[in-house]
Amino acid sequence: MTNNTLRLSGLCLSLSLFAGTPAQAQDDAKSSSITAKLGEAMAQQCAPCHGTNGQAMTEAMPPLAGLPVETFERAMLAYRDGSRDAVIMDRVARGFTDEEIHAMAIWFEKQPYKAWQNTELEEAYKASEAAKNAMGGQQ
Amino acid sequence: MSRLEQQTFDRKITRRDLVKLFGASAVAATGIFGASNKAFAQSAAHVVILGGGVGGSTFAKYLRFADPDVKITIIEQYPEYITCLRSNDVLVGMHTLDELTFNLDTIRSKYNVNVIIDRVVGADFDQKTVRTQKGEVVSYDKLVVSPGIDFVYDNIEGFNEQVADTTHPHAYKAGPQTLKLKQQLENLPQGGTAIIAPPQNPFRCPPGPYERISFFAEYLKKHNPTGKVIVLDPKDRFTKDVPFKKAWERLYGYKTDNSLIEWVSGSDGGQVTRLDPKTNQVQAVVEDFQADLINIIPNQRAGKLAQNLDLTDESGWCPINRHTFESMRHDEVYVLGDSTIADAMPKSGYSANSQAKVCAKAVADTLKGESPGRAIYSNVCYSLAGQNYGVSIAAIYEVRDGLIQPKGDSAGVSEITDKPAQPILEAVYQKNWHREFVKDVFY
Ligand SMILES: Cc1cc2nc3c(=O)[nH]c(=O)nc-3n(C[C@H](O)[C@H](O)[C@H](O)COP(=O)(O)OP(=O)(O)OC[C@H]3O[C@@H](n4cnc5c(N)ncnc54)[C@H](O)[C@@H]3O)c2cc1C
């Protein structure tokens, strides 16, 4: 997400005020990034326990940032089918489909493994961009 | 720095910053420039957030994640925010209010958010401006309102705001009342009786009163073992009631003759109808009670600001578009958190935080001319039934059949097991959760 594209879309906003809703083609062209976007949106829901962008370094709830995709997926699937002992993660995992878990896994893998307080906003933008690219590459 | 100095300091910074960051038009005293602001596409849109509590602060941070360039302003009435989260702990000395106090400094500096400490007193939805107590007029392209709750005193004779502020604190907003209630618990005579009266649904933090009841019982067990907590409840069920009551059995003799807790349900006449603050008597439907301490938690509705801005409906709460949290009553206005009608989602800090993230993405998408993505929300409420005994409720949510509903098979409360580790781990998670949560909101 560079500043240029944002400025451009700012322009689109003012145009769309007059031209009605944005063209359908735009949605289709973005269909791969929509899943990545949803992955990010879902992953952000984990932050109250696992820290902003999964970057919590506290004692009970493990950081998710930088976890290999397979590790995250394996854990979530085991919580979901009940084969792994859980406190609350069994309930949480039962809210997600395989594809959704996969999208979150890709997103978390790209987040830097360090405490959020020591992370610059710029690094977060880069990680988010990397996750989107990784997701795009998948499809 | 004293509270007042901090406020003056904040104010100097914000006035200067506001003009520097956003140009004179954003602070136009007349609002003349307000309407034309959006037409000039070279300046980025201005999103103004009313209320810098859980919903407002989270929204600002996550809007910055979604859009590096948008102008963001928070208008919050107080320079400091004391979290209600864990304020029950203060009652029994597990935490101090200081440890629960936060401000918007990091939100301002790390996320480039303009912070104005002032009370919002009105809005003009045609001109797209809001007015503050000190006479500031701020124009917006999108307005986000997260004002929390307001207390309703009209159903219990003799109980009102003044009584709550003086002799009978509800302590359901963390602050001076919390300390007063703590004092009252400590002053309870040996063998004395404390009454806790939870509110009718819906209200902020549904497990809050029951966590408080548990803490009172735990305190009595240790310091006043012949004392007792009587719960006068207008309801027959409450959130996590199964694991809560199991914990009460295990820890406080619930259901035995020596129980530290006696719970009177709505059907059994638990609804309180009258308080005599002078004699410390309450009238409930079933009978009159005399007590040494009476803690009534009032019924609730959307925050006063939401009412003043005409964002509420006849229910007293704010109807919203379930996909975006845009107000159903006014365009370009969004409402978050406790004030909203969010169906199955409880009025919790976790919910407000979750909604703020979905809404921030929706606002950013709309500003870019894109349609908002799918909305997926979450909530986990941890409570303590004792210092080392946690109970939780959790769910992931989606919009289905026009309502926010649990997604998949996620919704559930703590299972009752014989594994001693389970409640202990839940308690560890609860404490850990609060530490991480406030960071996700304020840092
Ligand atoms: C005892 C207790 C325990 C709790 N424990 C938990 C818990 O463990 N977990 C959990 O998830 N939730 C818990 N909660 C609930 C949680 O506190 C709320 O759900 C959450 O704060 C809601 O966020 P909000 O943004 O809607 O409102 P708030 O966080 O209350 O924020 C509202 C903000 O708006 C400001 N404001 C209002 N009017 C104006 C105005 N006119 N101008 C400017 N500013 C204004 C206020 O000053 C305030 O800062 C608890 C609540 C209580 C009472």
GROMACS .gro file of C-alpha atoms and ligand atoms in nm, chain B residues 49-58 74-89 91 104 116-122 131-133 145-149 151 170-174 178 203-209 211-212 240 297 300 303-306 308-309 336-340 346-353 355-356 379-384 430 433-434 437 441-442, ligand 1:
model
  148
  188ILE     CA    1  -1.387   1.020   1.654
  189LEU     CA    2  -1.598   1.117   1.954
  190GLY     CA    3  -1.490   0.936   2.270
  191GLY     CA    4  -1.137   0.803   2.323
  192GLY     CA    5  -1.231   0.498   2.529
  193VAL     CA    6  -1.199   0.139   2.413
  194GLY     CA    7  -1.393   0.175   2.087
  195GLY     CA    8  -1.264   0.520   1.988
  196SER     CA    9  -0.898   0.458   2.062
  197THR     CA   10  -0.892   0.118   1.890
  213ILE     CA   11  -1.020   1.209   1.857
  214ILE     CA   12  -1.227   1.436   2.079
  215GLU     CA   13  -1.232   1.295   2.433
  216GLN     CA   14  -1.366   1.474   2.738
  217TYR     CA   15  -1.110   1.351   2.993
  218PRO     CA   16  -0.727   1.355   2.970
  219GLU     CA   17  -0.714   1.014   3.138
  220TYR     CA   18  -0.913   0.696   3.094
  221ILE     CA   19  -0.958   0.448   3.378
  222THR     CA   20  -1.051   0.106   3.243
  223CYS     CA   21  -1.365  -0.048   3.389
  224LEU     CA   22  -1.190  -0.370   3.293
  225ARG     CA   23  -1.050  -0.516   3.612
  226SER     CA   24  -1.199  -0.235   3.822
  227ASN     CA   25  -1.372  -0.505   4.030
  228ASP     CA   26  -1.018  -0.607   4.130
  230LEU     CA   27  -1.258  -0.338   4.530
  243LEU     CA   28  -0.399   0.885   2.440
  255ILE     CA   29  -0.857   1.723   2.151
  256ILE     CA   30  -0.946   1.707   2.520
  257ASP     CA   31  -1.288   1.868   2.533
  258ARG     CA   32  -1.651   1.762   2.569
  259VAL     CA   33  -1.862   1.729   2.255
  260VAL     CA   34  -2.193   1.908   2.296
  261GLY     CA   35  -2.355   1.890   1.953
  270ARG     CA   36  -1.927   2.146   1.848
  271THR     CA   37  -1.740   2.123   2.178
  272GLN     CA   38  -1.802   2.274   2.517
  284VAL     CA   39  -1.907   0.791   1.794
  285SER     CA   40  -1.811   0.557   2.081
  286PRO     CA   41  -1.950   0.719   2.398
  287GLY     CA   42  -2.008   0.416   2.622
  288ILE     CA   43  -2.323   0.393   2.836
  290PHE     CA   44  -2.722   0.503   3.365
  309HIS     CA   45  -2.280   0.177   4.185
  310ALA     CA   46  -1.910   0.169   4.095
  311TYR     CA   47  -1.999   0.056   3.745
  312LYS     CA   48  -1.783   0.326   3.594
  313ALA     CA   49  -1.431   0.305   3.733
  317THR     CA   50  -1.493   0.234   4.299
  342PHE     CA   51  -2.600  -0.371   3.014
  343ARG     CA   52  -2.225  -0.322   2.983
  344CYS     CA   53  -2.013  -0.622   3.082
  345PRO     CA   54  -2.279  -0.886   3.153
  346PRO     CA   55  -2.050  -1.091   3.382
  347GLY     CA   56  -1.935  -0.777   3.572
  348PRO     CA   57  -2.187  -0.794   3.860
  350GLU     CA   58  -1.751  -1.127   3.918
  351ARG     CA   59  -1.809  -0.859   4.181
  379LYS     CA   60  -2.186  -1.791   3.243
  436ILE     CA   61  -2.602  -0.136   3.957
  439GLN     CA   62  -2.839   0.131   3.123
  442GLY     CA   63  -2.421   0.710   2.622
  443LYS     CA   64  -2.570   1.059   2.664
  444LEU     CA   65  -2.377   1.184   2.362
  445ALA     CA   66  -2.543   0.922   2.140
  447ASN     CA   67  -2.802   1.402   2.218
  448LEU     CA   68  -2.685   1.337   1.862
  475LEU     CA   69  -1.924   0.163   1.815
  476GLY     CA   70  -1.920  -0.031   2.136
  477ASP     CA   71  -2.160  -0.036   2.429
  478SER     CA   72  -2.400   0.214   2.270
  479THR     CA   73  -2.487  -0.005   1.973
  485PRO     CA   74  -2.222  -0.857   2.451
  486LYS     CA   75  -2.142  -0.500   2.554
  487SER     CA   76  -1.779  -0.566   2.638
  488GLY     CA   77  -1.448  -0.398   2.581
  489TYR     CA   78  -1.348  -0.692   2.364
  490SER     CA   79  -1.659  -0.640   2.148
  491ALA     CA   80  -1.595  -0.264   2.119
  492ASN     CA   81  -1.237  -0.338   2.012
  494GLN     CA   82  -1.620  -0.372   1.611
  495ALA     CA   83  -1.375  -0.081   1.590
  518ASN     CA   84  -1.553  -1.162   2.178
  519VAL     CA   85  -1.393  -1.333   2.474
  520CYS     CA   86  -1.502  -1.232   2.824
  521TYR     CA   87  -1.288  -1.367   3.103
  522SER     CA   88  -1.405  -1.320   3.458
  523LEU     CA   89  -1.267  -1.427   3.790
  569GLN     CA   90  -0.773  -1.340   3.231
  572TRP     CA   91  -0.560  -1.083   2.856
  573HIS     CA   92  -0.601  -0.751   3.033
  576PHE     CA   93  -0.582  -0.587   2.563
  580VAL     CA   94  -0.625  -0.034   2.259
  581PHE     CA   95  -0.387   0.238   2.379
  583LIG     C1   96  -1.687  -0.348   3.635
  583LIG     C2   97  -1.664  -0.365   3.489
  583LIG     C3   98  -1.577  -0.464   3.443
  583LIG     C4   99  -1.556  -0.482   3.307
  583LIG     N1  100  -1.471  -0.582   3.269
  583LIG     C5  101  -1.456  -0.608   3.136
  583LIG     C6  102  -1.374  -0.716   3.093
  583LIG     O1  103  -1.313  -0.788   3.172
  583LIG     N2  104  -1.363  -0.740   2.959
  583LIG     C7  105  -1.427  -0.662   2.867
  583LIG     O2  106  -1.413  -0.688   2.748
  583LIG     N3  107  -1.505  -0.556   2.906
  583LIG     C8  108  -1.522  -0.528   3.036
  583LIG     N4  109  -1.602  -0.422   3.075
  583LIG     C9  110  -1.678  -0.345   2.971
  583LIG    C10  111  -1.597  -0.234   2.904
  583LIG     O3  112  -1.549  -0.142   2.999
  583LIG    C11  113  -1.687  -0.160   2.804
  583LIG     O4  114  -1.761  -0.252   2.729
  583LIG    C12  115  -1.604  -0.075   2.708
  583LIG     O5  116  -1.537   0.025   2.780
  583LIG    C13  117  -1.690  -0.015   2.598
  583LIG     O6  118  -1.617   0.072   2.515
  583LIG     P1  119  -1.685   0.203   2.454
  583LIG     O7  120  -1.587   0.261   2.359
  583LIG     O8  121  -1.821   0.169   2.406
  583LIG     O9  122  -1.708   0.299   2.579
  583LIG     P2  123  -1.596   0.360   2.682
  583LIG    O10  124  -1.475   0.275   2.689
  583LIG    O11  125  -1.671   0.387   2.807
  583LIG    O12  126  -1.555   0.495   2.614
  583LIG    C14  127  -1.639   0.605   2.603
  583LIG    C15  128  -1.555   0.732   2.601
  583LIG    O13  129  -1.632   0.840   2.548
  583LIG    C16  130  -1.604   0.954   2.623
  583LIG     N5  131  -1.716   1.047   2.607
  583LIG    C17  132  -1.847   1.025   2.637
  583LIG     N6  133  -1.921   1.135   2.609
  583LIG    C18  134  -1.836   1.226   2.557
  583LIG    C19  135  -1.852   1.358   2.508
  583LIG     N7  136  -1.972   1.420   2.509
  583LIG     N8  137  -1.744   1.424   2.461
  583LIG    C20  138  -1.623   1.365   2.461
  583LIG     N9  139  -1.602   1.241   2.507
  583LIG    C21  140  -1.706   1.172   2.554
  583LIG    C22  141  -1.586   0.901   2.765
  583LIG    O14  142  -1.516   0.993   2.847
  583LIG    C23  143  -1.509   0.772   2.740
  583LIG    O15  144  -1.370   0.790   2.741
  583LIG    C24  145  -1.621  -0.398   3.212
  583LIG    C25  146  -1.707  -0.298   3.258
  583LIG    C26  147  -1.729  -0.281   3.394
  583LIG    C27  148  -1.821  -0.171   3.439
   0.00000   0.00000   0.00000
